[in-house]
PDB file of C-alpha atoms and ligand atoms in Angstrom:
ATOM      1  CA  MET A   1     190.879  76.067 143.341  1.00  0.00           C
ATOM      2  CA  ALA A   2     188.701  75.910 140.286  1.00  0.00           C
ATOM      3  CA  ASN A   3     190.544  76.007 137.054  1.00  0.00           C
ATOM      4  CA  GLU A   4     188.999  78.938 135.111  1.00  0.00           C
ATOM      5  CA  ASN A   5     190.274  77.351 132.035  1.00  0.00           C
ATOM      6  CA  THR A   6     188.449  74.037 132.211  1.00  0.00           C
ATOM      7  CA  ASN A   7     185.598  75.321 130.057  1.00  0.00           C
ATOM      8  CA  LEU A   8     187.942  76.341 127.108  1.00  0.00           C
ATOM      9  CA  LYS A   9     187.845  74.516 123.848  1.00  0.00           C
ATOM     10  CA  ILE A  10     191.490  73.905 123.019  1.00  0.00           C
ATOM     11  CA  PRO A  11     192.298  73.955 119.342  1.00  0.00           C
ATOM     12  CA  THR A  12     194.439  71.293 118.023  1.00  0.00           C
ATOM     13  CA  HIS A  13     196.467  73.740 115.935  1.00  0.00           C
ATOM     14  CA  VAL A  14     197.072  77.428 116.642  1.00  0.00           C
ATOM     15  CA  ALA A  15     199.048  79.698 114.273  1.00  0.00           C
ATOM     16  CA  PHE A  16     200.441  83.067 115.312  1.00  0.00           C
ATOM     17  CA  ILE A  17     201.292  86.125 113.125  1.00  0.00           C
ATOM     18  CA  MET A  18     203.728  87.691 115.657  1.00  0.00           C
ATOM     19  CA  ASP A  19     203.173  91.369 114.513  1.00  0.00           C
ATOM     20  CA  GLY A  20     203.915  94.706 116.143  1.00  0.00           C
ATOM     21  CA  ASN A  21     207.517  94.271 117.228  1.00  0.00           C
ATOM     22  CA  GLY A  22     208.602  97.531 115.434  1.00  0.00           C
ATOM     23  CA  ARG A  23     205.831  99.652 116.802  1.00  0.00           C
ATOM     24  CA  TRP A  24     206.551  98.343 120.296  1.00  0.00           C
ATOM     25  CA  ALA A  25     210.094  99.423 119.959  1.00  0.00           C
ATOM     26  CA  LYS A  26     209.143 102.803 118.343  1.00  0.00           C
ATOM     27  CA  LYS A  27     206.755 103.546 121.215  1.00  0.00           C
ATOM     28  CA  ARG A  28     209.881 103.443 123.422  1.00  0.00           C
ATOM     29  CA  LEU A  29     212.135 105.354 121.125  1.00  0.00           C
ATOM     30  CA  MET A  30     214.154 102.251 120.580  1.00  0.00           C
ATOM     31  CA  PRO A  31     215.464 100.574 117.365  1.00  0.00           C
ATOM     32  CA  ARG A  32     213.262  98.042 115.676  1.00  0.00           C
ATOM     33  CA  ASN A  33     215.630  95.366 116.382  1.00  0.00           C
ATOM     34  CA  TYR A  34     215.165  95.859 120.044  1.00  0.00           C
ATOM     35  CA  GLY A  35     211.409  95.127 119.428  1.00  0.00           C
ATOM     36  CA  HIS A  36     212.353  91.792 117.715  1.00  0.00           C
ATOM     37  CA  ARG A  37     214.482  90.779 120.681  1.00  0.00           C
ATOM     38  CA  GLU A  38     211.459  91.395 123.113  1.00  0.00           C
ATOM     39  CA  GLY A  39     209.407  89.491 120.541  1.00  0.00           C
ATOM     40  CA  ALA A  40     211.558  86.586 120.878  1.00  0.00           C
ATOM     41  CA  LYS A  41     210.950  86.540 124.622  1.00  0.00           C
ATOM     42  CA  ALA A  42     207.200  86.501 123.999  1.00  0.00           C
ATOM     43  CA  LEU A  43     207.698  83.646 121.674  1.00  0.00           C
ATOM     44  CA  LYS A  44     209.149  81.612 124.398  1.00  0.00           C
ATOM     45  CA  THR A  45     206.421  82.524 126.857  1.00  0.00           C
ATOM     46  CA  ILE A  46     203.750  81.494 124.323  1.00  0.00           C
ATOM     47  CA  ILE A  47     205.487  78.134 123.503  1.00  0.00           C
ATOM     48  CA  ARG A  48     205.283  77.372 127.221  1.00  0.00           C
ATOM     49  CA  ALA A  49     201.635  78.551 127.518  1.00  0.00           C
ATOM     50  CA  CYS A  50     200.707  76.318 124.511  1.00  0.00           C
ATOM     51  CA  LYS A  51     202.264  73.383 126.183  1.00  0.00           C
ATOM     52  CA  ASP A  52     200.482  74.054 129.596  1.00  0.00           C
ATOM     53  CA  LEU A  53     197.227  74.526 127.866  1.00  0.00           C
ATOM     54  CA  GLY A  54     197.339  71.289 125.928  1.00  0.00           C
ATOM     55  CA  ILE A  55     197.656  72.761 122.384  1.00  0.00           C
ATOM     56  CA  ARG A  56     199.163  70.030 120.164  1.00  0.00           C
ATOM     57  CA  TYR A  57     200.621  72.169 117.380  1.00  0.00           C
ATOM     58  CA  ALA A  58     201.684  75.795 117.287  1.00  0.00           C
ATOM     59  CA  THR A  59     203.033  77.623 114.252  1.00  0.00           C
ATOM     60  CA  PHE A  60     204.880  80.898 114.514  1.00  0.00           C
ATOM     61  CA  TYR A  61     205.338  83.364 111.630  1.00  0.00           C
ATOM     62  CA  ALA A  62     209.054  84.495 112.238  1.00  0.00           C
ATOM     63  CA  PHE A  63     210.104  85.896 108.761  1.00  0.00           C
ATOM     64  CA  SER A  64     208.148  86.123 105.539  1.00  0.00           C
ATOM     65  CA  THR A  65     209.438  85.823 101.964  1.00  0.00           C
ATOM     66  CA  GLU A  66     208.361  89.539 101.721  1.00  0.00           C
ATOM     67  CA  ASN A  67     210.403  90.552 104.834  1.00  0.00           C
ATOM     68  CA  TRP A  68     213.671  90.610 102.720  1.00  0.00           C
ATOM     69  CA  SER A  69     212.546  94.036 101.473  1.00  0.00           C
ATOM     70  CA  ARG A  70     213.200  95.513 104.867  1.00  0.00           C
ATOM     71  CA  PRO A  71     216.398  97.702 105.501  1.00  0.00           C
ATOM     72  CA  ASP A  72     219.616  95.556 105.538  1.00  0.00           C
ATOM     73  CA  ASP A  73     220.354  96.228 109.077  1.00  0.00           C
ATOM     74  CA  GLU A  74     217.014  94.910 110.261  1.00  0.00           C
ATOM     75  CA  VAL A  75     217.202  91.858 108.021  1.00  0.00           C
ATOM     76  CA  LYS A  76     220.683  91.199 109.520  1.00  0.00           C
ATOM     77  CA  GLY A  77     219.396  91.744 113.096  1.00  0.00           C
ATOM     78  CA  LEU A  78     216.661  89.314 112.557  1.00  0.00           C
ATOM     79  CA  MET A  79     218.953  86.624 111.070  1.00  0.00           C
ATOM     80  CA  ASP A  80     221.467  87.121 113.980  1.00  0.00           C
ATOM     81  CA  LEU A  81     218.587  86.887 116.450  1.00  0.00           C
ATOM     82  CA  PHE A  82     217.323  83.677 114.796  1.00  0.00           C
ATOM     83  CA  ASP A  83     220.839  82.215 114.893  1.00  0.00           C
ATOM     84  CA  GLU A  84     221.129  82.948 118.615  1.00  0.00           C
ATOM     85  CA  GLN A  85     217.637  81.636 119.468  1.00  0.00           C
ATOM     86  CA  LEU A  86     218.335  78.374 117.619  1.00  0.00           C
ATOM     87  CA  ASP A  87     221.048  77.685 120.274  1.00  0.00           C
ATOM     88  CA  THR A  88     218.390  78.011 123.095  1.00  0.00           C
ATOM     89  CA  LEU A  89     215.657  75.914 121.741  1.00  0.00           C
ATOM     90  CA  LYS A  90     217.097  72.769 123.049  1.00  0.00           C
ATOM     91  CA  GLN A  91     215.287  73.472 126.323  1.00  0.00           C
ATOM     92  CA  TYR A  92     211.970  72.844 124.620  1.00  0.00           C
ATOM     93  CA  THR A  93     213.122  69.815 122.817  1.00  0.00           C
ATOM     94  CA  ASP A  94     214.344  68.415 126.192  1.00  0.00           C
ATOM     95  CA  GLU A  95     210.766  68.870 127.388  1.00  0.00           C
ATOM     96  CA  ASN A  96     209.487  66.627 124.691  1.00  0.00           C
ATOM     97  CA  ALA A  97     208.685  69.371 122.246  1.00  0.00           C
ATOM     98  CA  ARG A  98     209.110  68.578 118.518  1.00  0.00           C
ATOM     99  CA  LEU A  99     210.532  71.348 116.272  1.00  0.00           C
ATOM    100  CA  ILE A 100     209.896  71.812 112.621  1.00  0.00           C
ATOM    101  CA  PHE A 101     210.845  74.767 110.377  1.00  0.00           C
ATOM    102  CA  ILE A 102     208.748  75.656 107.419  1.00  0.00           C
ATOM    103  CA  GLY A 103     209.645  77.979 104.536  1.00  0.00           C
ATOM    104  CA  ASP A 104     212.459  77.853 101.877  1.00  0.00           C
ATOM    105  CA  ARG A 105     215.568  77.479 103.903  1.00  0.00           C
ATOM    106  CA  THR A 106     217.796  77.221 101.014  1.00  0.00           C
ATOM    107  CA  LYS A 107     218.015  81.028 100.967  1.00  0.00           C
ATOM    108  CA  LEU A 108     219.316  81.159 104.585  1.00  0.00           C
ATOM    109  CA  SER A 109     222.928  80.976 105.708  1.00  0.00           C
ATOM    110  CA  GLU A 110     224.592  77.595 106.049  1.00  0.00           C
ATOM    111  CA  SER A 111     225.089  78.072 109.781  1.00  0.00           C
ATOM    112  CA  LEU A 112     221.298  78.675 110.201  1.00  0.00           C
ATOM    113  CA  GLN A 113     220.368  75.696 108.064  1.00  0.00           C
ATOM    114  CA  LYS A 114     222.709  73.482 109.969  1.00  0.00           C
ATOM    115  CA  LYS A 115     221.232  74.461 113.300  1.00  0.00           C
ATOM    116  CA  MET A 116     217.682  74.110 112.001  1.00  0.00           C
ATOM    117  CA  ALA A 117     218.410  70.577 110.874  1.00  0.00           C
ATOM    118  CA  GLU A 118     220.079  69.752 114.232  1.00  0.00           C
ATOM    119  CA  ASN A 119     217.105  70.918 116.140  1.00  0.00           C
ATOM    120  CA  GLU A 120     214.663  68.960 113.894  1.00  0.00           C
ATOM    121  CA  GLU A 121     216.682  65.879 113.939  1.00  0.00           C
ATOM    122  CA  GLY A 122     217.226  65.995 117.725  1.00  0.00           C
ATOM    123  CA  SER A 123     213.481  66.337 118.474  1.00  0.00           C
ATOM    124  CA  LYS A 124     211.841  64.205 115.718  1.00  0.00           C
ATOM    125  CA  ASP A 125     210.716  61.429 118.076  1.00  0.00           C
ATOM    126  CA  ASN A 126     209.315  63.803 120.666  1.00  0.00           C
ATOM    127  CA  THR A 127     205.681  63.367 121.416  1.00  0.00           C
ATOM    128  CA  GLY A 128     204.776  66.661 123.172  1.00  0.00           C
ATOM    129  CA  LEU A 129     203.798  70.069 121.627  1.00  0.00           C
ATOM    130  CA  THR A 130     204.806  70.407 117.886  1.00  0.00           C
ATOM    131  CA  VAL A 131     206.312  73.814 117.330  1.00  0.00           C
ATOM    132  CA  LEU A 132     206.508  74.942 113.661  1.00  0.00           C
ATOM    133  CA  ILE A 133     208.488  78.068 112.992  1.00  0.00           C
ATOM    134  CA  ALA A 134     208.054  79.852 109.610  1.00  0.00           C
ATOM    135  CA  VAL A 135     211.258  81.331 108.408  1.00  0.00           C
ATOM    136  CA  ASN A 136     211.532  82.665 104.762  1.00  0.00           C
ATOM    137  CA  TYR A 137     208.040  81.444 104.516  1.00  0.00           C
ATOM    138  CA  GLY A 138     205.318  82.554 102.121  1.00  0.00           C
ATOM    139  CA  SER A 139     202.269  80.557 101.136  1.00  0.00           C
ATOM    140  CA  HIS A 140     202.600  81.459  97.427  1.00  0.00           C
ATOM    141  CA  ASP A 141     206.313  80.266  97.554  1.00  0.00           C
ATOM    142  CA  GLU A 142     205.280  77.034  99.446  1.00  0.00           C
ATOM    143  CA  ILE A 143     202.463  76.072  97.075  1.00  0.00           C
ATOM    144  CA  THR A 144     204.647  76.879  94.036  1.00  0.00           C
ATOM    145  CA  ARG A 145     207.413  74.617  95.326  1.00  0.00           C
ATOM    146  CA  ALA A 146     204.791  71.875  95.979  1.00  0.00           C
ATOM    147  CA  VAL A 147     203.397  72.170  92.448  1.00  0.00           C
ATOM    148  CA  LYS A 148     206.926  71.894  91.044  1.00  0.00           C
ATOM    149  CA  LYS A 149     207.590  68.704  93.055  1.00  0.00           C
ATOM    150  CA  ILE A 150     204.260  67.161  91.919  1.00  0.00           C
ATOM    151  CA  SER A 151     204.894  68.156  88.272  1.00  0.00           C
ATOM    152  CA  ALA A 152     208.267  66.519  88.316  1.00  0.00           C
ATOM    153  CA  LEU A 153     206.821  63.359  89.681  1.00  0.00           C
ATOM    154  CA  THR A 154     204.067  63.389  87.133  1.00  0.00           C
ATOM    155  CA  LYS A 155     206.512  63.912  84.195  1.00  0.00           C
ATOM    156  CA  GLU A 156     208.730  60.946  85.481  1.00  0.00           C
ATOM    157  CA  GLY A 157     205.528  58.842  85.560  1.00  0.00           C
ATOM    158  CA  ASP A 158     205.796  58.273  89.267  1.00  0.00           C
ATOM    159  CA  ILE A 159     202.257  59.622  89.865  1.00  0.00           C
ATOM    160  CA  SER A 160     199.281  59.821  87.452  1.00  0.00           C
ATOM    161  CA  GLU A 161     197.163  62.962  87.065  1.00  0.00           C
ATOM    162  CA  ASP A 162     194.278  61.079  88.759  1.00  0.00           C
ATOM    163  CA  GLN A 163     196.324  60.648  91.864  1.00  0.00           C
ATOM    164  CA  ILE A 164     196.619  64.562  92.276  1.00  0.00           C
ATOM    165  CA  THR A 165     194.040  65.011  95.038  1.00  0.00           C
ATOM    166  CA  PRO A 166     193.724  67.745  97.707  1.00  0.00           C
ATOM    167  CA  GLU A 167     195.248  65.202 100.166  1.00  0.00           C
ATOM    168  CA  LEU A 168     198.318  64.668  97.955  1.00  0.00           C
ATOM    169  CA  VAL A 169     198.791  68.494  97.387  1.00  0.00           C
ATOM    170  CA  ASN A 170     198.531  68.903 101.183  1.00  0.00           C
ATOM    171  CA  SER A 171     201.209  66.354 101.798  1.00  0.00           C
ATOM    172  CA  PHE A 172     203.580  68.222  99.523  1.00  0.00           C
ATOM    173  CA  LEU A 173     203.292  71.462 101.461  1.00  0.00           C
ATOM    174  CA  ASP A 174     206.010  72.182 104.120  1.00  0.00           C
ATOM    175  CA  THR A 175     203.502  71.400 106.766  1.00  0.00           C
ATOM    176  CA  GLY A 176     203.250  67.940 105.412  1.00  0.00           C
ATOM    177  CA  ASN A 177     200.765  65.933 107.421  1.00  0.00           C
ATOM    178  CA  ILE A 178     200.375  68.468 110.241  1.00  0.00           C
ATOM    179  CA  PRO A 179     196.677  68.949 110.810  1.00  0.00           C
ATOM    180  CA  PRO A 180     195.082  72.119 109.469  1.00  0.00           C
ATOM    181  CA  VAL A 181     194.989  75.404 111.432  1.00  0.00           C
ATOM    182  CA  ASP A 182     192.046  75.784 113.789  1.00  0.00           C
ATOM    183  CA  LEU A 183     192.804  79.174 115.227  1.00  0.00           C
ATOM    184  CA  LEU A 184     194.913  81.908 113.583  1.00  0.00           C
ATOM    185  CA  ILE A 185     195.909  84.762 116.014  1.00  0.00           C
ATOM    186  CA  ARG A 186     197.359  87.968 114.658  1.00  0.00           C
ATOM    187  CA  THR A 187     198.702  90.572 117.052  1.00  0.00           C
ATOM    188  CA  GLY A 188     199.477  94.203 116.267  1.00  0.00           C
ATOM    189  CA  GLY A 189     196.014  95.396 115.001  1.00  0.00           C
ATOM    190  CA  GLU A 190     196.360  94.576 111.219  1.00  0.00           C
ATOM    191  CA  GLU A 191     193.517  92.297 110.056  1.00  0.00           C
ATOM    192  CA  ARG A 192     195.189  90.403 107.172  1.00  0.00           C
ATOM    193  CA  ILE A 193     196.998  87.163 106.545  1.00  0.00           C
ATOM    194  CA  SER A 194     200.125  88.444 104.801  1.00  0.00           C
ATOM    195  CA  ASN A 195     200.865  85.218 102.787  1.00  0.00           C
ATOM    196  CA  PHE A 196     200.642  82.855 105.815  1.00  0.00           C
ATOM    197  CA  LEU A 197     199.238  79.316 105.648  1.00  0.00           C
ATOM    198  CA  LEU A 198     196.697  80.197 103.065  1.00  0.00           C
ATOM    199  CA  TRP A 199     195.945  76.667 102.275  1.00  0.00           C
ATOM    200  CA  GLN A 200     196.164  75.394 105.987  1.00  0.00           C
ATOM    201  CA  CYS A 201     193.809  78.172 107.207  1.00  0.00           C
ATOM    202  CA  ALA A 202     190.999  77.139 104.793  1.00  0.00           C
ATOM    203  CA  TYR A 203     188.566  76.608 107.787  1.00  0.00           C
ATOM    204  CA  ALA A 204     190.532  78.413 110.470  1.00  0.00           C
ATOM    205  CA  GLU A 205     189.007  80.882 112.882  1.00  0.00           C
ATOM    206  CA  PHE A 206     190.647  84.143 112.812  1.00  0.00           C
ATOM    207  CA  TYR A 207     191.306  86.266 115.840  1.00  0.00           C
ATOM    208  CA  PHE A 208     192.847  89.818 115.548  1.00  0.00           C
ATOM    209  CA  CYS A 209     194.007  91.822 118.592  1.00  0.00           C
ATOM    210  CA  ASP A 210     195.649  95.118 119.084  1.00  0.00           C
ATOM    211  CA  THR A 211     198.182  93.889 121.591  1.00  0.00           C
ATOM    212  CA  LEU A 212     201.723  94.265 120.086  1.00  0.00           C
ATOM    213  CA  TRP A 213     203.475  90.945 120.032  1.00  0.00           C
ATOM    214  CA  PRO A 214     206.036  91.652 122.829  1.00  0.00           C
ATOM    215  CA  ASP A 215     203.151  92.348 125.193  1.00  0.00           C
ATOM    216  CA  PHE A 216     201.216  89.156 124.130  1.00  0.00           C
ATOM    217  CA  GLY A 217     201.353  86.624 127.089  1.00  0.00           C
ATOM    218  CA  LYS A 218     199.433  83.664 128.477  1.00  0.00           C
ATOM    219  CA  ASN A 219     196.528  85.952 129.550  1.00  0.00           C
ATOM    220  CA  GLU A 220     196.125  87.349 126.151  1.00  0.00           C
ATOM    221  CA  LEU A 221     196.233  83.739 124.686  1.00  0.00           C
ATOM    222  CA  ILE A 222     193.589  82.600 127.050  1.00  0.00           C
ATOM    223  CA  GLU A 223     191.495  85.635 125.957  1.00  0.00           C
ATOM    224  CA  ALA A 224     191.805  84.251 122.315  1.00  0.00           C
ATOM    225  CA  LEU A 225     190.938  80.833 123.412  1.00  0.00           C
ATOM    226  CA  LYS A 226     187.800  82.122 125.181  1.00  0.00           C
ATOM    227  CA  ASN A 227     186.791  83.880 121.937  1.00  0.00           C
ATOM    228  CA  TYR A 228     187.532  80.741 120.016  1.00  0.00           C
ATOM    229  CA  THR A 229     185.406  78.661 122.446  1.00  0.00           C
ATOM    230  CA  SER A 230     182.359  80.911 121.586  1.00  0.00           C
ATOM    231  CA  ARG A 231     182.711  80.317 117.742  1.00  0.00           C
ATOM    232  CA  ASP A 232     180.399  77.992 115.970  1.00  0.00           C
ATOM    233  CA  ARG A 233     182.499  76.088 113.314  1.00  0.00           C
ATOM    234  CA  ARG A 234     180.313  74.808 110.628  1.00  0.00           C
ATOM    235  CA  PHE A 235     182.752  73.575 107.864  1.00  0.00           C
ATOM    236  CA  GLY A 236     180.136  74.319 105.291  1.00  0.00           C
ATOM    237  CA  GLY A 237     177.469  72.385 107.136  1.00  0.00           C
ATOM    238  CA  VAL A 238     174.482  73.755 109.035  1.00  0.00           C
ATOM    239  CA  MET A 239     174.339  75.176 112.541  1.00  0.00           C
ATOM    240  CA  ASN A 240     173.931  72.607 115.384  1.00  0.00           C
TER     241      ASN A 240
HETATM  242  C1  IPE B 301     206.707  91.442 113.199  1.00  0.00           C
HETATM  243  O1  IPE B 301     206.808  92.739 113.761  1.00  0.00           O
HETATM  244  C2  IPE B 301     208.053  90.724 113.046  1.00  0.00           C
HETATM  245  C3  IPE B 301     208.518  90.517 111.778  1.00  0.00           C
HETATM  246  C4  IPE B 301     207.851  90.733 110.622  1.00  0.00           C
HETATM  247  C5  IPE B 301     209.771  89.882 111.548  1.00  0.00           C
HETATM  248  P1  IPE B 301     207.049  93.887 112.753  1.00  0.00           P
HETATM  249  O2  IPE B 301     208.525  94.196 112.544  1.00  0.00           O
HETATM  250  O3  IPE B 301     206.343  93.716 111.379  1.00  0.00           O
HETATM  251  O4  IPE B 301     206.510  95.091 113.591  1.00  0.00           O
HETATM  252  P2  IPE B 301     205.585  96.383 113.140  1.00  0.00           P
HETATM  253  O5  IPE B 301     204.350  95.748 112.267  1.00  0.00           O
HETATM  254  O6  IPE B 301     206.515  97.201 112.104  1.00  0.00           O
HETATM  255  O7  IPE B 301     205.192  97.003 114.269  1.00  0.00           O
HETATM  256  C1  IPE B 302     203.912  89.424 108.816  1.00  0.00           C
HETATM  257  O1  IPE B 302     204.087  90.665 109.261  1.00  0.00           O
HETATM  258  C2  IPE B 302     205.069  88.570 108.807  1.00  0.00           C
HETATM  259  C3  IPE B 302     205.675  88.202 110.158  1.00  0.00           C
HETATM  260  C4  IPE B 302     204.947  88.456 111.276  1.00  0.00           C
HETATM  261  C5  IPE B 302     206.848  87.416 110.131  1.00  0.00           C
HETATM  262  P1  IPE B 302     204.449  91.901 108.325  1.00  0.00           P
HETATM  263  O2  IPE B 302     204.512  93.111 109.260  1.00  0.00           O
HETATM  264  O3  IPE B 302     205.643  91.608 107.536  1.00  0.00           O
HETATM  265  O4  IPE B 302     203.181  92.040 107.503  1.00  0.00           O
HETATM  266  P2  IPE B 302     202.566  93.262 106.613  1.00  0.00           P
HETATM  267  O5  IPE B 302     203.591  93.805 105.798  1.00  0.00           O
HETATM  268  O6  IPE B 302     202.090  94.243 107.652  1.00  0.00           O
HETATM  269  O7  IPE B 302     201.377  92.594 105.948  1.00  0.00           O
HETATM  270 MG1   MG B 303     204.484  94.263 110.818  1.00  0.00          MG
END
């Protein structure tokens, strides 16, 4: 049987803004945290789909630095869910996936931090799909932390001002030496970036869809990839 996906251009790095869980739950007269639980299921479906489609890096926005402003019970629900999910990620690391967490984890509970470190440590030599999960992540915060680290090294004389290049700044971001984002997908109908991967998306293609995150599955991802395949990426050059 012909594989309908053979003509797809597969981006190296896809980033996802998993938006719309709350509205998905509201439509069903259910609490917002129910939507987040369904969202966690969609996340797992998409990790698998990324692997099947040959994507090398997939980054997921799970909790932003701004999301602390939500009601206490929602924040607690999200943290509890995250804690539970961390116990189940081993199935992916056993399948050769590498897990990396980005964001400022020092503001998270010790239990979460410990589980995050264990998942990272246990999968660091894996060579399959790299999954990055952004928790307490905001680009402004990430860039500010990078600037502080570079500033400290400059002050101590470890690096000179001339050595501060875009490559050096990039390497101090939480994403380190992960390649830049090729395709950014945001579900849930909003067309904004909400403080996500501002530096890393410098030349990303953006794809916005109305599907609410819990309804986003492999077919929706393939639709996004079809759209990406039709784009002409110029990187400041001229059209081919
Ligand atoms: C995204 O869904 C998940 C998180 C931000 C944690 P939302 O909770 O923002 O869902 P909507 O946008 O209110 O529908
Ligand atoms: C972005 O969604 C953050 C995550 C998906 C984790 P939000 O729902 O928080 O974004 P805004 O507030 O609509 O911009
Ligand atoms: Mg939202």
